């Protein structure tokens, strides 16, 4: 691809690794991370899990 000729493969690899790390951090804060503010409201905590 002539449009991507200034970028070498090392920069592309670092770029995609950084995107993967950012997606992992966002996924952690969406699913696993439970701050203390949401622990008081039981409805928001139970709505994350399926009922079965």
mmCIF file with all atom_site columns, C-alpha atoms in Angstrom:
data_model
loop_
_atom_site.group_PDB
_atom_site.id
_atom_site.type_symbol
_atom_site.label_atom_id
_atom_site.label_alt_id
_atom_site.label_comp_id
_atom_site.label_asym_id
_atom_site.label_entity_id
_atom_site.label_seq_id
_atom_site.pdbx_PDB_ins_code
_atom_site.Cartn_x
_atom_site.Cartn_y
_atom_site.Cartn_z
_atom_site.occupancy
_atom_site.B_iso_or_equiv
_atom_site.pdbx_formal_charge
_atom_site.auth_seq_id
_atom_site.auth_comp_id
_atom_site.auth_asym_id
_atom_site.auth_atom_id
_atom_site.pdbx_PDB_model_num
ATOM 1  C CA . UNK A 1 1  ? 0.000   0.000   0.000  1.00 0.00 ? 1  UNK A CA 1
ATOM 2  C CA . UNK A 1 2  ? 1.650   3.243   -1.031 1.00 0.00 ? 2  UNK A CA 1
ATOM 3  C CA . UNK A 1 3  ? -0.389  5.277   1.426  1.00 0.00 ? 3  UNK A CA 1
ATOM 4  C CA . UNK A 1 4  ? 1.194   3.508   4.399  1.00 0.00 ? 4  UNK A CA 1
ATOM 5  C CA . UNK A 1 5  ? 4.749   3.565   3.139  1.00 0.00 ? 5  UNK A CA 1
ATOM 6  C CA . UNK A 1 6  ? 6.094   6.019   5.796  1.00 0.00 ? 6  UNK A CA 1
ATOM 7  C CA . UNK A 1 7  ? 5.024   3.626   8.536  1.00 0.00 ? 7  UNK A CA 1
ATOM 8  C CA . UNK A 1 8  ? 7.165   0.619   9.171  1.00 0.00 ? 8  UNK A CA 1
ATOM 9  C CA . UNK A 1 9  ? 5.964   -2.650  10.678 1.00 0.00 ? 9  UNK A CA 1
ATOM 10 C CA . UNK A 1 10 ? 7.319   -1.884  14.118 1.00 0.00 ? 10 UNK A CA 1
ATOM 11 C CA . UNK A 1 11 ? 5.238   1.273   14.453 1.00 0.00 ? 11 UNK A CA 1
ATOM 12 C CA . UNK A 1 12 ? 2.162   -0.561  13.222 1.00 0.00 ? 12 UNK A CA 1
ATOM 13 C CA . UNK A 1 13 ? 2.774   -3.336  15.737 1.00 0.00 ? 13 UNK A CA 1
ATOM 14 C CA . UNK A 1 14 ? 3.158   -0.838  18.600 1.00 0.00 ? 14 UNK A CA 1
ATOM 15 C CA . UNK A 1 15 ? 0.053   1.002   17.424 1.00 0.00 ? 15 UNK A CA 1
ATOM 16 C CA . UNK A 1 16 ? -2.114  -2.123  17.429 1.00 0.00 ? 16 UNK A CA 1
ATOM 17 C CA . UNK A 1 17 ? -0.725  -3.258  20.776 1.00 0.00 ? 17 UNK A CA 1
ATOM 18 C CA . UNK A 1 18 ? -1.672  0.092   22.275 1.00 0.00 ? 18 UNK A CA 1
ATOM 19 C CA . UNK A 1 19 ? -5.181  -0.206  20.818 1.00 0.00 ? 19 UNK A CA 1
ATOM 20 C CA . UNK A 1 20 ? -5.490  -3.705  22.284 1.00 0.00 ? 20 UNK A CA 1
ATOM 21 C CA . UNK A 1 21 ? -4.387  -2.478  25.720 1.00 0.00 ? 21 UNK A CA 1
ATOM 22 C CA . UNK A 1 22 ? -6.856  0.412   25.608 1.00 0.00 ? 22 UNK A CA 1
ATOM 23 C CA . UNK A 1 23 ? -9.717  -1.909  24.647 1.00 0.00 ? 23 UNK A CA 1
ATOM 24 C CA . UNK A 1 24 ? -8.755  -4.241  27.497 1.00 0.00 ? 24 UNK A CA 1
ATOM 25 C CA . UNK A 1 25 ? -8.729  -1.372  30.005 1.00 0.00 ? 25 UNK A CA 1
ATOM 26 C CA . UNK A 1 26 ? -12.121 -0.136  28.801 1.00 0.00 ? 26 UNK A CA 1
ATOM 27 C CA . UNK A 1 27 ? -13.505 -3.674  29.009 1.00 0.00 ? 27 UNK A CA 1
ATOM 28 C CA . UNK A 1 28 ? -12.171 -3.976  32.567 1.00 0.00 ? 28 UNK A CA 1
ATOM 29 C CA . UNK A 1 29 ? -13.836 -0.765  33.692 1.00 0.00 ? 29 UNK A CA 1
ATOM 30 C CA . UNK A 1 30 ? -17.132 -1.716  32.019 1.00 0.00 ? 30 UNK A CA 1
ATOM 31 C CA . UNK A 1 31 ? -17.454 -5.277  33.333 1.00 0.00 ? 31 UNK A CA 1
ATOM 32 C CA . UNK A 1 32 ? -15.215 -6.063  36.315 1.00 0.00 ? 32 UNK A CA 1
ATOM 33 C CA . UNK A 1 33 ? -14.592 -2.784  38.091 1.00 0.00 ? 33 UNK A CA 1
ATOM 34 C CA . UNK A 1 34 ? -17.202 -2.029  40.784 1.00 0.00 ? 34 UNK A CA 1
ATOM 35 C CA . UNK A 1 35 ? -16.759 1.350   42.431 1.00 0.00 ? 35 UNK A CA 1
ATOM 36 C CA . UNK A 1 36 ? -18.169 1.996   45.881 1.00 0.00 ? 36 UNK A CA 1
ATOM 37 C CA . UNK A 1 37 ? -20.809 4.383   44.550 1.00 0.00 ? 37 UNK A CA 1
ATOM 38 C CA . UNK A 1 38 ? -22.621 1.616   42.683 1.00 0.00 ? 38 UNK A CA 1
ATOM 39 C CA . UNK A 1 39 ? -22.527 -0.813  45.586 1.00 0.00 ? 39 UNK A CA 1
ATOM 40 C CA . UNK A 1 40 ? -25.268 1.092   47.379 1.00 0.00 ? 40 UNK A CA 1
ATOM 41 C CA . UNK A 1 41 ? -27.683 0.719   44.492 1.00 0.00 ? 41 UNK A CA 1
ATOM 42 C CA . UNK A 1 42 ? -28.527 -2.972  44.241 1.00 0.00 ? 42 UNK A CA 1
ATOM 43 C CA . UNK A 1 43 ? -30.530 -2.631  41.041 1.00 0.00 ? 43 UNK A CA 1
ATOM 44 C CA . UNK A 1 44 ? -27.582 -1.464  38.956 1.00 0.00 ? 44 UNK A CA 1
ATOM 45 C CA . UNK A 1 45 ? -25.393 -4.244  40.316 1.00 0.00 ? 45 UNK A CA 1
ATOM 46 C CA . UNK A 1 46 ? -27.904 -7.022  39.607 1.00 0.00 ? 46 UNK A CA 1
ATOM 47 C CA . UNK A 1 47 ? -28.762 -5.734  36.160 1.00 0.00 ? 47 UNK A CA 1
ATOM 48 C CA . UNK A 1 48 ? -25.270 -6.627  34.924 1.00 0.00 ? 48 UNK A CA 1
ATOM 49 C CA . UNK A 1 49 ? -25.849 -10.371 35.443 1.00 0.00 ? 49 UNK A CA 1
ATOM 50 C CA . UNK A 1 50 ? -28.323 -12.714 33.806 1.00 0.00 ? 50 UNK A CA 1
ATOM 51 C CA . UNK A 1 51 ? -31.110 -14.144 35.921 1.00 0.00 ? 51 UNK A CA 1
ATOM 52 C CA . UNK A 1 52 ? -30.513 -17.795 35.114 1.00 0.00 ? 52 UNK A CA 1
#
